[in-house]
mmCIF file of C-alpha atoms and ligand atoms in Angstrom:
data_model
loop_
_atom_site.group_PDB
_atom_site.id
_atom_site.type_symbol
_atom_site.label_atom_id
_atom_site.label_comp_id
_atom_site.label_asym_id
_atom_site.label_seq_id
_atom_site.Cartn_x
_atom_site.Cartn_y
_atom_site.Cartn_z
ATOM 1 C CA MET A 7 208.577 -25.624 -20.548
ATOM 2 C CA ASN A 8 211.583 -23.571 -21.537
ATOM 3 C CA ILE A 9 211.682 -23.337 -25.331
ATOM 4 C CA GLY A 10 214.488 -21.997 -27.530
ATOM 5 C CA LEU A 11 214.167 -20.307 -30.901
ATOM 6 C CA PHE A 12 217.335 -20.182 -32.985
ATOM 7 C CA GLY A 13 217.210 -18.130 -36.172
ATOM 8 C CA GLY A 14 220.021 -18.149 -38.716
ATOM 9 C CA THR A 15 220.809 -18.208 -42.388
ATOM 10 C CA PHE A 16 222.225 -21.728 -41.883
ATOM 11 C CA ASP A 17 223.984 -21.551 -45.249
ATOM 12 C CA PRO A 18 224.973 -24.244 -44.272
ATOM 13 C CA ILE A 19 224.318 -25.284 -40.653
ATOM 14 C CA HIS A 20 227.626 -26.242 -38.983
ATOM 15 C CA ARG A 21 229.150 -27.453 -35.714
ATOM 16 C CA GLY A 22 229.210 -23.922 -34.242
ATOM 17 C CA HIS A 23 225.414 -23.693 -34.483
ATOM 18 C CA ILE A 24 224.959 -27.121 -32.881
ATOM 19 C CA ALA A 25 227.448 -26.273 -30.107
ATOM 20 C CA LEU A 26 225.584 -23.037 -29.354
ATOM 21 C CA ALA A 27 222.209 -24.803 -29.181
ATOM 22 C CA SER A 28 223.607 -27.633 -27.004
ATOM 23 C CA ALA A 29 225.197 -25.152 -24.571
ATOM 24 C CA ALA A 30 221.905 -23.199 -24.409
ATOM 25 C CA VAL A 31 219.912 -26.384 -23.664
ATOM 26 C CA GLU A 32 222.222 -27.186 -20.777
ATOM 27 C CA ARG A 33 222.481 -23.685 -19.364
ATOM 28 C CA CYS A 34 218.776 -22.713 -19.504
ATOM 29 C CA ASN A 35 217.224 -26.163 -19.214
ATOM 30 C CA LEU A 36 215.522 -25.931 -22.619
ATOM 31 C CA SER A 37 213.159 -28.760 -23.562
ATOM 32 C CA ARG A 38 213.207 -27.837 -27.261
ATOM 33 C CA VAL A 39 215.221 -25.668 -29.618
ATOM 34 C CA HIS A 40 213.465 -24.727 -32.865
ATOM 35 C CA PHE A 41 215.973 -23.985 -35.639
ATOM 36 C CA VAL A 42 214.474 -21.378 -38.005
ATOM 37 C CA PRO A 43 216.274 -20.938 -41.337
ATOM 38 C CA VAL A 44 215.707 -17.306 -42.268
ATOM 39 C CA GLY A 45 213.526 -16.665 -45.304
ATOM 40 C CA THR A 46 214.869 -13.255 -46.312
ATOM 41 C CA HIS A 47 217.474 -11.716 -44.002
ATOM 42 C CA PRO A 48 216.716 -8.029 -43.307
ATOM 43 C CA LEU A 49 220.371 -7.044 -42.714
ATOM 44 C CA LYS A 50 222.635 -9.358 -44.748
ATOM 45 C CA GLY A 51 223.004 -7.537 -48.088
ATOM 46 C CA SER A 52 223.543 -10.594 -50.274
ATOM 47 C CA GLN A 53 221.161 -13.499 -50.777
ATOM 48 C CA PRO A 54 222.129 -16.888 -49.291
ATOM 49 C CA ALA A 55 224.150 -19.101 -51.655
ATOM 50 C CA ALA A 56 221.787 -22.054 -51.149
ATOM 51 C CA SER A 57 218.012 -21.996 -51.615
ATOM 52 C CA TYR A 58 215.582 -21.987 -48.697
ATOM 53 C CA SER A 59 214.720 -25.654 -49.349
ATOM 54 C CA ASP A 60 218.363 -26.736 -49.338
ATOM 55 C CA ARG A 61 219.102 -24.785 -46.156
ATOM 56 C CA TYR A 62 216.022 -26.275 -44.473
ATOM 57 C CA ALA A 63 216.991 -29.796 -45.595
ATOM 58 C CA MET A 64 220.482 -29.376 -44.113
ATOM 59 C CA VAL A 65 219.000 -28.123 -40.826
ATOM 60 C CA ALA A 66 216.684 -31.152 -40.769
ATOM 61 C CA LEU A 67 219.662 -33.498 -41.297
ATOM 62 C CA ALA A 68 221.895 -31.844 -38.690
ATOM 63 C CA THR A 69 219.167 -31.842 -36.030
ATOM 64 C CA GLN A 70 218.129 -35.463 -36.632
ATOM 65 C CA GLY A 71 220.070 -37.128 -33.827
ATOM 66 C CA GLU A 72 218.997 -34.774 -31.036
ATOM 67 C CA LYS A 73 215.470 -35.154 -29.660
ATOM 68 C CA ALA A 74 215.317 -31.575 -28.360
ATOM 69 C CA PHE A 75 216.272 -30.036 -31.738
ATOM 70 C CA VAL A 76 213.402 -29.273 -34.120
ATOM 71 C CA PRO A 77 213.710 -27.941 -37.687
ATOM 72 C CA SER A 78 211.192 -25.111 -38.146
ATOM 73 C CA LEU A 79 209.299 -23.886 -41.210
ATOM 74 C CA LEU A 80 208.261 -20.604 -39.547
ATOM 75 C CA GLU A 81 209.867 -18.524 -42.299
ATOM 76 C CA THR A 82 209.080 -20.801 -45.223
ATOM 77 C CA PRO A 83 208.385 -18.900 -48.484
ATOM 78 C CA GLU A 84 204.878 -20.436 -48.557
ATOM 79 C CA ALA A 85 204.040 -18.858 -45.190
ATOM 80 C CA ASP A 86 205.219 -15.474 -46.489
ATOM 81 C CA ALA A 87 203.339 -15.832 -49.761
ATOM 82 C CA ALA A 88 200.131 -16.679 -47.869
ATOM 83 C CA LYS A 89 200.601 -13.640 -45.623
ATOM 84 C CA SER A 90 201.273 -11.380 -48.592
ATOM 85 C CA ALA A 91 198.241 -12.730 -50.480
ATOM 86 C CA ARG A 92 196.019 -12.088 -47.443
ATOM 87 C CA LYS A 93 197.215 -8.496 -47.502
ATOM 88 C CA GLY A 94 196.718 -8.296 -51.282
ATOM 89 C CA GLY A 95 200.437 -7.566 -51.690
ATOM 90 C CA SER A 96 203.007 -8.520 -54.325
ATOM 91 C CA SER A 97 204.512 -12.006 -54.573
ATOM 92 C CA GLU A 98 208.014 -10.602 -53.895
ATOM 93 C CA ARG A 99 209.500 -11.775 -50.585
ATOM 94 C CA SER A 100 209.702 -9.203 -47.822
ATOM 95 C CA PRO A 101 212.368 -9.407 -45.103
ATOM 96 C CA ASN A 102 211.646 -11.688 -42.153
ATOM 97 C CA PHE A 103 212.013 -9.615 -38.997
ATOM 98 C CA THR A 104 212.840 -11.505 -35.798
ATOM 99 C CA ILE A 105 210.172 -9.707 -33.784
ATOM 100 C CA ASP A 106 207.455 -10.886 -36.201
ATOM 101 C CA THR A 107 208.756 -14.475 -36.111
ATOM 102 C CA VAL A 108 208.982 -14.422 -32.309
ATOM 103 C CA ARG A 109 205.426 -13.081 -31.943
ATOM 104 C CA LYS A 110 204.103 -15.628 -34.444
ATOM 105 C CA PHE A 111 205.874 -18.451 -32.615
ATOM 106 C CA LYS A 112 204.622 -17.283 -29.199
ATOM 107 C CA GLN A 113 201.048 -17.796 -30.397
ATOM 108 C CA THR A 114 201.798 -21.543 -30.488
ATOM 109 C CA LEU A 115 203.116 -21.663 -26.899
ATOM 110 C CA LYS A 116 201.272 -22.404 -23.673
ATOM 111 C CA LYS A 117 200.925 -19.726 -20.977
ATOM 112 C CA ALA A 118 203.432 -21.452 -18.710
ATOM 113 C CA ASP A 119 206.060 -21.735 -21.476
ATOM 114 C CA ARG A 120 209.065 -19.422 -21.411
ATOM 115 C CA LEU A 121 210.747 -18.444 -24.659
ATOM 116 C CA PHE A 122 214.491 -17.936 -25.166
ATOM 117 C CA PHE A 123 216.006 -16.519 -28.349
ATOM 118 C CA LEU A 124 219.472 -17.893 -29.197
ATOM 119 C CA VAL A 125 222.070 -15.753 -30.926
ATOM 120 C CA GLY A 126 225.847 -15.475 -31.329
ATOM 121 C CA ILE A 127 227.567 -12.332 -30.092
ATOM 122 C CA ASP A 128 228.561 -11.225 -33.604
ATOM 123 C CA ALA A 129 224.881 -11.084 -34.606
ATOM 124 C CA PHE A 130 223.854 -9.629 -31.228
ATOM 125 C CA GLN A 131 226.200 -6.694 -31.765
ATOM 126 C CA ASP A 132 223.784 -5.470 -34.470
ATOM 127 C CA ILE A 133 220.664 -5.818 -32.313
ATOM 128 C CA ALA A 134 220.070 -2.055 -32.142
ATOM 129 C CA LYS A 135 219.543 -2.149 -35.946
ATOM 130 C CA TRP A 136 216.901 -4.910 -35.774
ATOM 131 C CA LYS A 137 213.190 -4.023 -36.018
ATOM 132 C CA GLU A 138 211.789 -2.810 -32.664
ATOM 133 C CA PRO A 139 214.827 -4.001 -30.690
ATOM 134 C CA GLU A 140 213.563 -2.904 -27.275
ATOM 135 C CA ALA A 141 210.194 -4.589 -27.747
ATOM 136 C CA LEU A 142 211.980 -7.717 -28.999
ATOM 137 C CA LEU A 143 214.245 -7.875 -25.951
ATOM 138 C CA ARG A 144 211.142 -7.663 -23.755
ATOM 139 C CA GLU A 145 209.257 -10.376 -25.715
ATOM 140 C CA CYS A 146 211.572 -13.201 -24.603
ATOM 141 C CA ASP A 147 214.804 -13.986 -22.785
ATOM 142 C CA PHE A 148 217.966 -13.890 -24.878
ATOM 143 C CA ILE A 149 220.818 -16.391 -24.778
ATOM 144 C CA VAL A 150 223.945 -14.825 -26.259
ATOM 145 C CA ALA A 151 226.938 -17.016 -27.072
ATOM 146 C CA SER A 152 230.104 -15.082 -26.519
ATOM 147 C CA ARG A 153 233.522 -15.691 -28.046
ATOM 148 C CA PRO A 154 236.951 -15.365 -26.460
ATOM 149 C CA GLY A 155 237.950 -11.710 -26.315
ATOM 150 C CA PHE A 156 234.409 -10.340 -25.893
ATOM 151 C CA SER A 157 233.608 -8.575 -22.620
ATOM 152 C CA LEU A 158 230.414 -7.823 -20.756
ATOM 153 C CA ALA A 159 230.814 -4.233 -21.966
ATOM 154 C CA ASP A 160 230.532 -5.419 -25.609
ATOM 155 C CA VAL A 161 227.170 -6.971 -24.778
ATOM 156 C CA ALA A 162 225.898 -3.969 -22.781
ATOM 157 C CA ASN A 163 227.095 -1.470 -25.410
ATOM 158 C CA SER A 164 225.264 -3.379 -28.160
ATOM 159 C CA LEU A 165 221.901 -2.721 -26.509
ATOM 160 C CA PRO A 166 219.512 -0.228 -28.103
ATOM 161 C CA GLY A 167 219.698 3.348 -26.727
ATOM 162 C CA LYS A 168 217.024 3.268 -24.036
ATOM 163 C CA LEU A 169 218.303 0.029 -22.518
ATOM 164 C CA ARG A 170 222.029 0.738 -22.827
ATOM 165 C CA PRO A 171 223.666 1.452 -19.467
ATOM 166 C CA SER A 172 225.712 4.675 -19.339
ATOM 167 C CA ALA A 173 229.441 4.666 -20.119
ATOM 168 C CA ALA A 174 230.164 5.216 -16.411
ATOM 169 C CA VAL A 175 228.260 2.041 -15.561
ATOM 170 C CA THR A 176 229.809 -0.121 -18.311
ATOM 171 C CA LYS A 177 233.416 1.035 -17.710
ATOM 172 C CA PRO A 178 234.234 -1.725 -15.203
ATOM 173 C CA PHE A 179 232.509 -4.252 -17.533
ATOM 174 C CA HIS A 180 235.440 -3.950 -19.978
ATOM 175 C CA ARG A 181 237.531 -6.223 -17.785
ATOM 176 C CA GLN A 182 234.708 -8.695 -17.169
ATOM 177 C CA PRO A 183 234.255 -11.673 -19.492
ATOM 178 C CA ALA A 184 230.809 -11.968 -21.127
ATOM 179 C CA LYS A 185 229.337 -14.579 -18.798
ATOM 180 C CA GLY A 186 226.571 -14.839 -16.214
ATOM 181 C CA ASP A 187 223.252 -13.043 -16.644
ATOM 182 C CA LEU A 188 222.651 -9.414 -17.596
ATOM 183 C CA VAL A 189 219.340 -8.326 -16.077
ATOM 184 C CA LEU A 190 217.902 -4.908 -16.909
ATOM 185 C CA SER A 191 214.334 -3.646 -16.509
ATOM 186 C CA GLY A 192 212.170 -6.295 -18.196
ATOM 187 C CA VAL A 193 215.118 -7.726 -20.145
ATOM 188 C CA THR A 194 217.162 -10.838 -19.303
ATOM 189 C CA ILE A 195 220.230 -11.857 -21.277
ATOM 190 C CA HIS A 196 221.948 -15.139 -20.428
ATOM 191 C CA LEU A 197 225.574 -15.165 -21.534
ATOM 192 C CA LEU A 198 227.342 -18.341 -22.636
ATOM 193 C CA ASP A 199 231.108 -18.041 -22.597
ATOM 194 C CA ASN A 200 231.917 -21.664 -23.403
ATOM 195 C CA VAL A 201 230.978 -21.903 -27.092
ATOM 196 C CA ASN A 202 234.393 -21.808 -28.691
ATOM 197 C CA GLN A 203 233.937 -23.277 -32.139
ATOM 198 C CA ALA A 204 236.161 -21.584 -34.711
ATOM 199 C CA VAL A 205 233.826 -22.254 -37.626
ATOM 200 C CA SER A 206 231.593 -20.093 -39.806
ATOM 201 C CA ALA A 207 229.321 -20.827 -42.760
ATOM 202 C CA THR A 208 231.572 -18.574 -44.858
ATOM 203 C CA ALA A 209 234.585 -20.794 -44.047
ATOM 204 C CA VAL A 210 232.558 -23.907 -44.924
ATOM 205 C CA ARG A 211 231.437 -22.474 -48.308
ATOM 206 C CA GLN A 212 235.029 -21.459 -49.078
ATOM 207 C CA ALA A 213 236.361 -24.900 -48.144
ATOM 208 C CA VAL A 214 233.765 -26.616 -50.360
ATOM 209 C CA ALA A 215 234.564 -24.329 -53.305
ATOM 210 C CA ALA A 216 238.318 -24.910 -52.835
ATOM 211 C CA LYS A 217 237.676 -28.676 -52.532
ATOM 212 C CA LYS A 218 239.418 -28.670 -49.149
ATOM 213 C CA PRO A 219 238.515 -31.336 -46.568
ATOM 214 C CA LEU A 220 235.663 -30.227 -44.321
ATOM 215 C CA GLY A 221 236.954 -32.220 -41.357
ATOM 216 C CA LYS A 222 234.911 -31.562 -38.276
ATOM 217 C CA LEU A 223 233.220 -28.382 -39.494
ATOM 218 C CA LEU A 224 229.984 -30.129 -40.385
ATOM 219 C CA ASP A 225 227.771 -33.080 -39.614
ATOM 220 C CA PRO A 226 228.742 -35.830 -42.120
ATOM 221 C CA LYS A 227 225.096 -36.023 -43.280
ATOM 222 C CA VAL A 228 225.199 -32.324 -44.199
ATOM 223 C CA GLU A 229 228.527 -32.786 -45.985
ATOM 224 C CA GLU A 230 227.058 -35.639 -48.022
ATOM 225 C CA TYR A 231 224.003 -33.530 -48.880
ATOM 226 C CA ILE A 232 226.207 -30.626 -50.048
ATOM 227 C CA LYS A 233 228.146 -32.977 -52.312
ATOM 228 C CA LYS A 234 225.072 -34.704 -53.725
ATOM 229 C CA ARG A 235 223.382 -31.400 -54.495
ATOM 230 C CA GLY A 236 226.594 -29.770 -55.771
ATOM 231 C CA LEU A 237 226.126 -26.775 -53.447
ATOM 232 C CA TYR A 238 228.687 -23.995 -52.965
ATOM 233 C CA GLY A 239 230.657 -24.800 -56.093
ATOM 234 C CA GLY A 240 231.346 -28.407 -55.087
ATOM 235 C CA LYS A 241 230.895 -31.218 -57.590
ATOM 236 C CA VAL A 242 227.646 -33.149 -57.928
ATOM 237 C CA GLU A 243 228.085 -36.726 -56.730
ATOM 238 C CA PHE A 244 225.783 -39.516 -57.841
HETATM 239 P P1 LIG B 3 228.195 -16.549 -42.316
HETATM 240 O O1 LIG B 3 229.638 -16.990 -42.172
HETATM 241 O O2 LIG B 3 227.611 -16.870 -43.657
HETATM 242 O O3 LIG B 3 227.987 -15.096 -41.916
HETATM 243 P P2 LIG B 3 227.458 -17.853 -39.783
HETATM 244 O O4 LIG B 3 228.415 -18.991 -39.650
HETATM 245 O O5 LIG B 3 227.682 -16.679 -38.888
HETATM 246 O O6 LIG B 3 227.304 -17.428 -41.317
HETATM 247 P P3 LIG B 3 224.583 -17.760 -39.455
HETATM 248 O O7 LIG B 3 223.598 -18.743 -39.954
HETATM 249 O O8 LIG B 3 224.595 -16.414 -40.066
HETATM 250 O O9 LIG B 3 226.021 -18.481 -39.546
HETATM 251 O O10 LIG B 3 224.466 -17.642 -37.887
HETATM 252 C C1 LIG B 3 223.316 -17.955 -37.131
HETATM 253 C C2 LIG B 3 223.629 -17.657 -35.674
HETATM 254 O O11 LIG B 3 224.651 -18.540 -35.202
HETATM 255 C C3 LIG B 3 224.125 -16.239 -35.426
HETATM 256 O O12 LIG B 3 223.496 -15.774 -34.237
HETATM 257 C C4 LIG B 3 225.619 -16.416 -35.228
HETATM 258 O O13 LIG B 3 226.144 -15.434 -34.371
HETATM 259 C C5 LIG B 3 225.698 -17.786 -34.594
HETATM 260 N N1 LIG B 3 226.972 -18.471 -34.893
HETATM 261 C C6 LIG B 3 227.486 -18.733 -36.114
HETATM 262 N N2 LIG B 3 228.666 -19.388 -36.017
HETATM 263 C C7 LIG B 3 228.891 -19.565 -34.705
HETATM 264 C C8 LIG B 3 229.964 -20.190 -33.934
HETATM 265 N N3 LIG B 3 231.018 -20.748 -34.522
HETATM 266 N N4 LIG B 3 229.862 -20.167 -32.577
HETATM 267 C C9 LIG B 3 228.790 -19.593 -31.969
HETATM 268 N N5 LIG B 3 227.766 -18.981 -32.627
HETATM 269 C C10 LIG B 3 227.813 -18.977 -33.964
#
């Protein structure tokens, strides 16, 4: 089976995330996509506005209607605490690195399964700063959702040093849209160029705080949850 793993802060999960996962299912024939709310993000400086449990609950609500979408507790604080206790460490949360999550998840897969990691191009542009980026890119296929205006060169130039093609090679890529497959030694990146959802979690949080209508940014069940829980500066509704 082809299985997708989609990590994100999901603070909150919105239509852009669902559109990315749906496009990935179609393009790479995925049987499942596991949505993994990040425990502690290694690169985002600030903490998420909503707690882990609220972010997980919203992911569970937004993935309810789609059989292939599975909410995942891979980075739950309990899992981290158990790991830390086994190592005799402190109770403070350490960052969740994607390579660790991917390796942990792969232990649950069958030999014939193929793993795909889903990511948007804005996050992929930082991949060289992730932990063990080359090893990570060799652990599984990547599905990168592009946005209008991004070229194949943006994807190639984001790769960590040893995998990055030379400037002479990527020059013609500047005129090529980020679509198709980028195949390098032991690394396969599938590019989706049809995920054009102008929505971000930041815009959702701002709209909630400003009491603006959320329109089509979110699943209505997630919107209701945000209101009931009074998240992001919205009012608590009973
Ligand atoms: P924030 O605005 O708080 O930075 P975000 O909307 O980017 O959040 P994340 O949970 O940080 O959401 O993103 C998880 C993944 O989803 C990332 O790989 C990101 O690139 C991707 N993503 C987020 N929004 C979109 C979108 N509108 N279209 C395609 N991919 C997206």
